[in-house]
């Protein structure tokens, strides 16, 4: 999801082998929050923590997103820091089950579990124990140009037919209906996730994500049949494979495209003028009777099992649970605090997002967090290929399923 330079990769490799500070009054925190606002948020966390704990020094190491994801396993198995930022759900358990993360259940009092809610607690729990503390979350959905929808005579998009009709009306006024930058691959997974969630439901989707369902299953073929309807109706921008996520947003902002399926992080890129015309809507329903579930990635902080200053790390993670700290972080990041007692920034997109997530008990974490990383990488390449050459569907599904069998066969 972000830019990676070979320079950063080199530095990451070198740092992975570097000794970790072992002072009892020092806490080393590794984070991938390298964008300006999130980075500023964590610098403020460190400042407040050190002020609340005189004599304690926090070393904050900030890395590029992609390099961080590729290096964290090396840290955890060799020279771990005291605190790491990571995901929740499946990607968290991938480090819990081999014993790489410490049990932080002592922090999860009944009052804390109530403050965070059952969905958040479940996402950091494995075999009845908690291994992380979530601090932020954001919703996915349709972000659209209200002015262009009005010009084209488009009403609310609540159903699949509404979405197809919106494509026709936007095409009729010369506007590309759906903006997407599939060069980055992961934006295609948002479409797969939501089509599967709305057609087959959360339980079926998570069966597929865990490798227990075949990609040759008729349910999966139904997902692609709906996806092909969008392709055949010329819903997507024609050159999407040549555009990154950031590059594709320009089409929306210039009025050359009508909508995007994306996370709420897009709102940070709205100019004051764009803020006035942009609107948000949850992904429409498709199969009647299928309960709604939402893609709502949640990030967390965890303590490596091999942390040198584990006591200090537990204190830092507990600090991150506080409502005032979560409010401050998410004010910088324009996201939703995981602690429901933390105040939400006054932003209409976030207000709509929190209402949506509070009304929806099932939150998937996004395709590349919910399934094996290697399988996700291959599948997202095939999703992009399908959007360009939908006639290759049989070969694409067979290819993904061979990978599923190879990766998950020992576990299943």
Tab-separated table of C-alpha atoms in Angstrom:
chain	number	residue	atom	x	y	z
A	1	UNK	CA	0.000	0.000	0.000
A	2	UNK	CA	2.908	2.368	-0.010
A	3	UNK	CA	6.103	3.232	-1.686
A	4	UNK	CA	9.174	1.137	-0.934
A	5	UNK	CA	12.681	2.127	-1.855
A	6	UNK	CA	15.633	-0.174	-2.064
A	7	UNK	CA	17.436	2.214	0.252
A	8	UNK	CA	14.859	1.607	2.957
A	9	UNK	CA	15.048	-2.129	2.361
A	10	UNK	CA	18.808	-1.982	2.821
A	11	UNK	CA	18.509	-0.022	6.029
A	12	UNK	CA	15.827	-2.370	7.301
A	13	UNK	CA	18.061	-5.350	6.706
A	14	UNK	CA	20.914	-3.716	8.539
A	15	UNK	CA	18.749	-2.604	11.436
A	16	UNK	CA	17.208	-6.061	11.747
A	17	UNK	CA	20.627	-7.338	12.683
A	18	UNK	CA	21.464	-4.466	15.020
A	19	UNK	CA	21.503	-5.058	18.776
A	20	UNK	CA	18.510	-3.755	20.686
A	21	UNK	CA	18.971	-1.324	23.544
A	22	UNK	CA	18.805	-3.237	26.824
A	23	UNK	CA	18.506	-0.443	29.348
A	24	UNK	CA	15.799	-1.073	31.914
A	25	UNK	CA	14.653	2.550	31.634
A	26	UNK	CA	14.502	2.425	27.829
A	27	UNK	CA	11.641	1.139	25.667
A	28	UNK	CA	12.147	0.514	21.950
A	29	UNK	CA	9.027	0.882	19.801
A	30	UNK	CA	8.989	-0.128	16.120
A	31	UNK	CA	6.256	1.363	13.936
A	32	UNK	CA	5.339	1.639	10.261
A	33	UNK	CA	3.467	4.916	10.800
A	34	UNK	CA	5.716	6.828	8.407
A	35	UNK	CA	3.141	9.128	6.804
A	36	UNK	CA	3.301	12.656	8.247
A	37	UNK	CA	0.163	12.687	10.401
A	38	UNK	CA	0.463	9.171	11.892
A	39	UNK	CA	4.164	9.776	12.519
A	40	UNK	CA	3.342	13.002	14.344
A	41	UNK	CA	0.716	11.133	16.389
A	42	UNK	CA	3.242	8.586	17.644
A	43	UNK	CA	5.818	11.227	18.391
A	44	UNK	CA	3.167	12.862	20.580
A	45	UNK	CA	2.409	9.508	22.259
A	46	UNK	CA	6.096	9.152	23.142
A	47	UNK	CA	6.236	12.717	24.449
A	48	UNK	CA	3.211	12.184	26.704
A	49	UNK	CA	4.388	8.751	27.896
A	50	UNK	CA	7.813	10.057	28.877
A	51	UNK	CA	6.168	12.984	30.696
A	52	UNK	CA	3.947	10.547	32.604
A	53	UNK	CA	6.888	8.252	33.382
A	54	UNK	CA	9.890	10.427	34.354
A	55	UNK	CA	13.212	8.733	33.783
A	56	UNK	CA	11.918	6.443	31.036
A	57	UNK	CA	13.228	6.988	27.508
A	58	UNK	CA	11.350	5.716	24.452
A	59	UNK	CA	13.244	4.963	21.241
A	60	UNK	CA	10.764	5.305	18.370
A	61	UNK	CA	11.883	3.602	15.146
A	62	UNK	CA	9.710	4.593	12.163
A	63	UNK	CA	9.855	2.504	8.983
A	64	UNK	CA	8.274	2.379	5.553
A	65	UNK	CA	5.034	0.347	5.478
A	66	UNK	CA	6.067	-2.361	3.026
A	67	UNK	CA	9.588	-2.785	4.354
A	68	UNK	CA	8.146	-3.067	7.866
A	69	UNK	CA	5.811	-5.883	6.831
A	70	UNK	CA	8.700	-7.750	5.231
A	71	UNK	CA	11.038	-7.359	8.209
A	72	UNK	CA	8.880	-7.785	11.299
A	73	UNK	CA	9.232	-11.578	11.367
A	74	UNK	CA	13.015	-11.206	11.346
A	75	UNK	CA	12.845	-8.867	14.334
A	76	UNK	CA	10.502	-11.117	16.269
A	77	UNK	CA	12.696	-14.174	15.791
A	78	UNK	CA	16.095	-12.538	16.304
A	79	UNK	CA	16.417	-9.194	18.117
A	80	UNK	CA	12.916	-7.919	18.889
A	81	UNK	CA	12.123	-4.400	20.046
A	82	UNK	CA	9.952	-3.990	23.162
A	83	UNK	CA	6.770	-2.926	21.328
A	84	UNK	CA	5.626	-3.454	17.731
A	85	UNK	CA	2.726	-2.036	15.785
A	86	UNK	CA	0.841	-4.700	13.894
A	87	UNK	CA	-2.547	-5.841	12.691
A	88	UNK	CA	-5.288	-7.877	14.366
A	89	UNK	CA	-7.117	-11.096	13.474
A	90	UNK	CA	-5.394	-13.663	11.261
A	91	UNK	CA	-2.187	-11.664	10.740
A	92	UNK	CA	-1.792	-11.228	14.514
A	93	UNK	CA	-2.343	-14.943	15.178
A	94	UNK	CA	0.352	-15.815	12.632
A	95	UNK	CA	2.831	-14.467	15.204
A	96	UNK	CA	0.911	-15.580	18.306
A	97	UNK	CA	0.748	-19.270	17.461
A	98	UNK	CA	4.518	-19.744	16.997
A	99	UNK	CA	5.010	-18.011	20.373
A	100	UNK	CA	6.475	-14.745	19.045
A	101	UNK	CA	4.127	-12.372	20.934
A	102	UNK	CA	3.591	-12.077	24.674
A	103	UNK	CA	0.302	-12.633	26.495
A	104	UNK	CA	-1.098	-9.231	27.526
A	105	UNK	CA	-4.341	-10.594	29.003
A	106	UNK	CA	-3.550	-8.939	32.356
A	107	UNK	CA	-4.361	-5.586	30.740
A	108	UNK	CA	-7.760	-6.775	29.568
A	109	UNK	CA	-9.886	-6.253	32.661
A	110	UNK	CA	-13.669	-6.645	32.343
A	111	UNK	CA	-13.952	-2.844	32.197
A	112	UNK	CA	-11.449	-2.671	29.337
A	113	UNK	CA	-13.236	-5.419	27.408
A	114	UNK	CA	-16.475	-3.490	27.767
A	115	UNK	CA	-14.797	-0.251	26.612
A	116	UNK	CA	-13.399	-1.852	23.451
A	117	UNK	CA	-16.363	-4.104	22.685
A	118	UNK	CA	-16.523	-7.793	21.761
A	119	UNK	CA	-15.451	-7.390	18.121
A	120	UNK	CA	-12.176	-5.672	19.030
A	121	UNK	CA	-11.455	-8.124	21.849
A	122	UNK	CA	-12.074	-11.111	19.565
A	123	UNK	CA	-9.622	-9.731	16.997
A	124	UNK	CA	-6.740	-9.794	19.519
A	125	UNK	CA	-7.689	-13.072	21.217
A	126	UNK	CA	-6.290	-16.559	20.590
A	127	UNK	CA	-7.264	-19.548	22.734
A	128	UNK	CA	-8.901	-17.274	25.284
A	129	UNK	CA	-5.873	-14.985	25.788
A	130	UNK	CA	-5.231	-11.479	24.477
A	131	UNK	CA	-2.013	-10.642	22.618
A	132	UNK	CA	-2.394	-7.015	21.547
A	133	UNK	CA	-4.207	-3.742	22.120
A	134	UNK	CA	-6.075	-2.197	19.163
A	135	UNK	CA	-5.899	1.578	18.877
A	136	UNK	CA	-7.438	2.570	15.538
A	137	UNK	CA	-9.917	1.423	12.904
A	138	UNK	CA	-11.416	2.725	9.674
A	139	UNK	CA	-14.346	1.830	7.496
A	140	UNK	CA	-14.431	1.033	3.797
A	141	UNK	CA	-17.234	2.116	1.487
A	142	UNK	CA	-18.209	4.043	-1.615
A	143	UNK	CA	-16.796	7.591	-1.698
A	144	UNK	CA	-18.569	9.453	-4.483
A	145	UNK	CA	-18.941	12.866	-6.112
A	146	UNK	CA	-22.315	14.162	-4.964
A	147	UNK	CA	-22.278	16.896	-7.636
A	148	UNK	CA	-21.753	14.394	-10.464
A	149	UNK	CA	-24.368	12.015	-9.093
A	150	UNK	CA	-26.860	14.897	-9.020
A	151	UNK	CA	-25.956	15.926	-12.570
A	152	UNK	CA	-26.453	12.347	-13.786
A	153	UNK	CA	-29.732	11.921	-11.894
A	154	UNK	CA	-28.449	9.192	-9.576
A	155	UNK	CA	-30.200	8.527	-6.268
A	156	UNK	CA	-28.931	6.534	-3.273
A	157	UNK	CA	-26.993	3.352	-4.123
A	158	UNK	CA	-28.581	0.766	-1.851
A	159	UNK	CA	-28.775	-2.290	-4.139
A	160	UNK	CA	-26.797	-4.011	-6.867
A	161	UNK	CA	-29.218	-2.699	-9.501
A	162	UNK	CA	-28.690	0.813	-8.134
A	163	UNK	CA	-24.934	0.407	-8.661
A	164	UNK	CA	-25.321	-0.899	-12.224
A	165	UNK	CA	-27.767	1.915	-12.991
A	166	UNK	CA	-25.304	4.493	-11.652
A	167	UNK	CA	-22.660	3.130	-14.036
A	168	UNK	CA	-24.988	3.603	-17.007
A	169	UNK	CA	-25.944	7.151	-16.012
A	170	UNK	CA	-22.365	8.272	-15.366
A	171	UNK	CA	-21.198	6.788	-18.659
A	172	UNK	CA	-24.032	8.682	-20.359
A	173	UNK	CA	-22.638	12.044	-19.193
A	174	UNK	CA	-19.064	11.111	-20.111
A	175	UNK	CA	-17.793	10.322	-16.602
A	176	UNK	CA	-15.975	7.067	-15.811
A	177	UNK	CA	-18.198	5.480	-13.139
A	178	UNK	CA	-15.749	3.683	-10.842
A	179	UNK	CA	-12.213	4.853	-10.178
A	180	UNK	CA	-9.593	2.282	-9.196
A	181	UNK	CA	-5.808	2.045	-9.379
A	182	UNK	CA	-5.184	-1.659	-9.862
A	183	UNK	CA	-1.463	-1.144	-10.463
A	184	UNK	CA	-1.178	-1.388	-6.657
A	185	UNK	CA	-3.157	-4.685	-6.769
A	186	UNK	CA	-4.701	-4.358	-3.288
A	187	UNK	CA	-7.555	-2.039	-4.435
A	188	UNK	CA	-8.896	-4.996	-6.462
A	189	UNK	CA	-9.172	-6.994	-3.225
A	190	UNK	CA	-11.637	-4.479	-1.817
A	191	UNK	CA	-13.987	-5.356	-4.669
A	192	UNK	CA	-13.501	-9.084	-4.133
A	193	UNK	CA	-14.100	-8.758	-0.395
A	194	UNK	CA	-17.308	-6.764	-0.708
A	195	UNK	CA	-18.799	-8.849	-3.514
A	196	UNK	CA	-18.136	-12.016	-1.495
A	197	UNK	CA	-19.431	-10.507	1.767
A	198	UNK	CA	-22.636	-9.238	0.135
A	199	UNK	CA	-23.301	-12.370	-1.970
A	200	UNK	CA	-22.177	-15.192	0.347
A	201	UNK	CA	-21.951	-13.598	3.800
A	202	UNK	CA	-19.267	-13.216	6.468
A	203	UNK	CA	-19.057	-16.866	7.598
A	204	UNK	CA	-18.538	-18.121	4.055
A	205	UNK	CA	-16.019	-15.368	3.339
A	206	UNK	CA	-13.942	-16.267	6.389
A	207	UNK	CA	-14.036	-19.953	5.419
A	208	UNK	CA	-12.524	-18.934	2.099
A	209	UNK	CA	-9.958	-16.678	3.784
A	210	UNK	CA	-8.854	-19.511	6.097
A	211	UNK	CA	-8.172	-21.793	3.149
A	212	UNK	CA	-11.028	-24.153	4.000
A	213	UNK	CA	-13.074	-23.393	0.872
A	214	UNK	CA	-12.007	-23.916	-2.717
A	215	UNK	CA	-11.732	-21.003	-5.132
A	216	UNK	CA	-13.435	-23.368	-7.589
A	217	UNK	CA	-16.575	-23.380	-5.416
A	218	UNK	CA	-19.720	-22.098	-7.217
A	219	UNK	CA	-20.025	-19.400	-4.539
A	220	UNK	CA	-16.705	-17.918	-5.650
A	221	UNK	CA	-17.699	-18.158	-9.303
A	222	UNK	CA	-20.830	-16.165	-8.423
A	223	UNK	CA	-18.609	-13.401	-7.045
A	224	UNK	CA	-16.745	-13.174	-10.329
A	225	UNK	CA	-19.993	-13.334	-12.314
A	226	UNK	CA	-21.142	-10.153	-10.542
A	227	UNK	CA	-17.702	-8.577	-10.992
A	228	UNK	CA	-17.935	-9.314	-14.741
A	229	UNK	CA	-21.260	-7.476	-14.896
A	230	UNK	CA	-19.426	-4.338	-13.786
A	231	UNK	CA	-16.678	-4.933	-16.367
A	232	UNK	CA	-19.185	-5.542	-19.166
A	233	UNK	CA	-21.075	-2.346	-18.248
A	234	UNK	CA	-17.783	-0.431	-18.520
A	235	UNK	CA	-18.011	0.620	-14.884
A	236	UNK	CA	-14.262	0.798	-14.204
A	237	UNK	CA	-11.829	3.394	-15.566
A	238	UNK	CA	-10.244	1.818	-18.674
A	239	UNK	CA	-6.564	2.317	-17.800
A	240	UNK	CA	-6.743	1.194	-14.154
A	241	UNK	CA	-3.776	-1.208	-14.442
A	242	UNK	CA	-1.513	1.733	-15.254
A	243	UNK	CA	-2.563	3.754	-12.194
A	244	UNK	CA	-1.487	3.517	-8.568
A	245	UNK	CA	-4.056	4.194	-5.878
A	246	UNK	CA	-2.712	7.717	-5.420
A	247	UNK	CA	-2.657	8.402	-9.175
A	248	UNK	CA	-6.180	7.117	-9.666
A	249	UNK	CA	-7.590	9.533	-7.074
A	250	UNK	CA	-6.758	12.434	-9.395
A	251	UNK	CA	-9.505	11.276	-11.777
A	252	UNK	CA	-12.059	11.515	-8.979
A	253	UNK	CA	-10.818	14.886	-7.808
A	254	UNK	CA	-10.811	16.249	-11.390
A	255	UNK	CA	-14.401	15.143	-11.975
A	256	UNK	CA	-13.404	12.529	-14.573
A	257	UNK	CA	-14.608	9.628	-12.388
A	258	UNK	CA	-17.636	9.330	-10.141
A	259	UNK	CA	-16.783	7.049	-7.203
A	260	UNK	CA	-14.202	4.842	-5.505
A	261	UNK	CA	-14.403	1.847	-3.159
A	262	UNK	CA	-11.764	2.717	-0.576
A	263	UNK	CA	-10.962	3.115	3.099
A	264	UNK	CA	-11.649	6.321	4.983
A	265	UNK	CA	-7.990	7.298	4.638
A	266	UNK	CA	-8.986	8.854	1.295
A	267	UNK	CA	-10.621	11.738	3.175
A	268	UNK	CA	-7.198	12.984	4.295
A	269	UNK	CA	-6.561	13.865	0.637
A	270	UNK	CA	-9.715	15.943	0.180
A	271	UNK	CA	-9.128	19.640	-0.506
A	272	UNK	CA	-11.643	22.056	1.109
A	273	UNK	CA	-13.468	22.167	-2.240
A	274	UNK	CA	-13.545	18.366	-2.550
A	275	UNK	CA	-14.706	18.040	1.046
A	276	UNK	CA	-17.888	19.905	0.075
A	277	UNK	CA	-18.857	17.610	-2.816
A	278	UNK	CA	-17.707	14.205	-1.596
A	279	UNK	CA	-20.198	11.828	-0.041
A	280	UNK	CA	-19.967	8.394	1.600
A	281	UNK	CA	-22.240	5.364	1.327
A	282	UNK	CA	-21.825	1.800	2.569
A	283	UNK	CA	-21.355	-0.863	-0.129
A	284	UNK	CA	-24.801	-1.820	-1.471
A	285	UNK	CA	-26.669	-5.028	-0.652
A	286	UNK	CA	-26.669	-7.802	-3.263
A	287	UNK	CA	-28.217	-11.059	-2.009
A	288	UNK	CA	-31.408	-10.482	0.001
A	289	UNK	CA	-31.201	-11.905	3.514
A	290	UNK	CA	-27.393	-11.924	3.740
A	291	UNK	CA	-26.397	-10.058	6.910
A	292	UNK	CA	-24.147	-7.065	6.391
A	293	UNK	CA	-20.472	-7.254	7.302
A	294	UNK	CA	-17.862	-4.585	6.675
A	295	UNK	CA	-14.202	-4.387	5.797
A	296	UNK	CA	-12.871	-2.441	8.785
A	297	UNK	CA	-9.123	-2.942	9.333
A	298	UNK	CA	-7.974	-2.449	12.914
A	299	UNK	CA	-4.351	-1.803	13.939
A	300	UNK	CA	-2.801	-2.712	17.258
A	301	UNK	CA	0.306	-2.619	19.442
A	302	UNK	CA	1.836	-5.810	20.819
A	303	UNK	CA	4.757	-6.943	22.988
A	304	UNK	CA	7.238	-9.412	21.457
A	305	UNK	CA	7.897	-12.509	23.565
A	306	UNK	CA	11.599	-11.703	23.427
A	307	UNK	CA	11.279	-8.044	24.462
A	308	UNK	CA	14.201	-6.929	26.611
A	309	UNK	CA	12.147	-4.514	28.728
A	310	UNK	CA	8.856	-6.422	28.917
A	311	UNK	CA	7.664	-4.594	32.039
A	312	UNK	CA	8.199	-1.226	30.368
A	313	UNK	CA	6.556	-2.494	27.188
A	314	UNK	CA	3.438	-3.575	29.105
A	315	UNK	CA	3.267	-0.107	30.656
A	316	UNK	CA	3.522	1.519	27.208
A	317	UNK	CA	0.827	-0.736	25.716
A	318	UNK	CA	-1.448	-0.018	28.701
A	319	UNK	CA	-0.878	3.701	28.055
A	320	UNK	CA	-2.093	3.150	24.483
A	321	UNK	CA	-5.388	1.792	25.830
A	322	UNK	CA	-6.333	5.099	27.461
A	323	UNK	CA	-9.268	6.963	25.870
A	324	UNK	CA	-7.414	10.312	25.837
A	325	UNK	CA	-4.404	8.790	24.059
A	326	UNK	CA	-6.564	7.007	21.491
A	327	UNK	CA	-8.517	10.215	20.910
A	328	UNK	CA	-5.295	12.127	20.265
A	329	UNK	CA	-3.872	9.510	17.870
A	330	UNK	CA	-7.052	9.286	15.842
A	331	UNK	CA	-7.428	13.056	15.727
A	332	UNK	CA	-4.115	13.113	13.877
A	333	UNK	CA	-4.950	10.113	11.700
A	334	UNK	CA	-8.632	10.986	11.086
A	335	UNK	CA	-9.664	7.456	12.010
A	336	UNK	CA	-11.916	5.787	14.578
A	337	UNK	CA	-10.526	4.974	18.061
A	338	UNK	CA	-10.810	1.293	18.989
A	339	UNK	CA	-11.693	2.290	22.564
A	340	UNK	CA	-15.339	3.330	22.308
A	341	UNK	CA	-14.892	5.662	25.313
A	342	UNK	CA	-12.497	7.820	23.282
A	343	UNK	CA	-14.057	10.873	21.675
A	344	UNK	CA	-14.431	10.869	17.916
A	345	UNK	CA	-13.092	13.803	15.918
A	346	UNK	CA	-15.909	15.982	14.547
A	347	UNK	CA	-15.884	14.653	10.980
A	348	UNK	CA	-19.012	13.522	9.112
A	349	UNK	CA	-17.231	10.616	7.393
A	350	UNK	CA	-15.988	9.275	10.726
A	351	UNK	CA	-19.353	9.808	12.406
A	352	UNK	CA	-21.014	7.776	9.634
A	353	UNK	CA	-18.266	5.177	9.881
A	354	UNK	CA	-18.569	4.660	13.631
A	355	UNK	CA	-22.357	4.332	13.341
A	356	UNK	CA	-21.948	1.786	10.565
A	357	UNK	CA	-19.411	-0.319	12.464
A	358	UNK	CA	-21.330	-0.196	15.739
A	359	UNK	CA	-24.393	-1.514	13.897
A	360	UNK	CA	-22.390	-4.290	12.193
A	361	UNK	CA	-20.934	-7.006	14.436
A	362	UNK	CA	-18.813	-8.740	11.801
A	363	UNK	CA	-15.708	-6.867	10.626
A	364	UNK	CA	-13.360	-8.488	8.141
A	365	UNK	CA	-9.837	-7.066	8.180
A	366	UNK	CA	-9.239	-6.894	4.406
A	367	UNK	CA	-8.218	-9.615	1.988
A	368	UNK	CA	-4.449	-9.389	2.496
A	369	UNK	CA	-4.869	-9.438	6.287
A	370	UNK	CA	-7.476	-12.188	6.481
A	371	UNK	CA	-5.724	-14.799	4.372
A	372	UNK	CA	-2.174	-16.086	4.041
A	373	UNK	CA	0.149	-13.348	2.771
A	374	UNK	CA	1.615	-15.420	-0.076
A	375	UNK	CA	-1.836	-16.488	-1.247
A	376	UNK	CA	-3.093	-12.901	-1.051
A	377	UNK	CA	-0.201	-11.618	-3.166
A	378	UNK	CA	-0.843	-14.168	-5.906
A	379	UNK	CA	-4.631	-13.780	-5.793
A	380	UNK	CA	-4.521	-9.980	-6.072
A	381	UNK	CA	-2.383	-10.277	-9.206
A	382	UNK	CA	-5.016	-12.604	-10.629
A	383	UNK	CA	-7.832	-10.206	-9.629
A	384	UNK	CA	-6.121	-7.493	-11.665
A	385	UNK	CA	-5.718	-9.931	-14.572
A	386	UNK	CA	-9.410	-10.793	-14.381
A	387	UNK	CA	-10.353	-7.112	-14.618
A	388	UNK	CA	-8.346	-6.885	-17.853
A	389	UNK	CA	-9.045	-10.354	-19.295
A	390	UNK	CA	-12.235	-11.750	-17.705
A	391	UNK	CA	-12.287	-14.595	-20.253
A	392	UNK	CA	-9.341	-16.135	-18.377
A	393	UNK	CA	-11.455	-16.812	-15.288
A	394	UNK	CA	-11.132	-20.632	-15.326
A	395	UNK	CA	-7.342	-20.500	-15.441
A	396	UNK	CA	-7.237	-17.696	-12.861
A	397	UNK	CA	-9.354	-19.594	-10.335
A	398	UNK	CA	-7.430	-22.815	-10.895
A	399	UNK	CA	-4.163	-20.946	-10.322
A	400	UNK	CA	-5.374	-19.396	-7.044
A	401	UNK	CA	-6.754	-22.699	-5.813
A	402	UNK	CA	-3.508	-24.562	-6.505
A	403	UNK	CA	-1.785	-21.991	-4.312
A	404	UNK	CA	-4.450	-22.422	-1.610
A	405	UNK	CA	-3.923	-26.187	-1.563
A	406	UNK	CA	-0.157	-25.824	-1.404
A	407	UNK	CA	-0.225	-23.231	1.403
A	408	UNK	CA	-3.065	-24.513	3.546
A	409	UNK	CA	-2.894	-28.271	3.027
A	410	UNK	CA	-0.675	-28.914	6.107
A	411	UNK	CA	-3.030	-26.882	8.356
A	412	UNK	CA	-6.346	-28.160	7.026
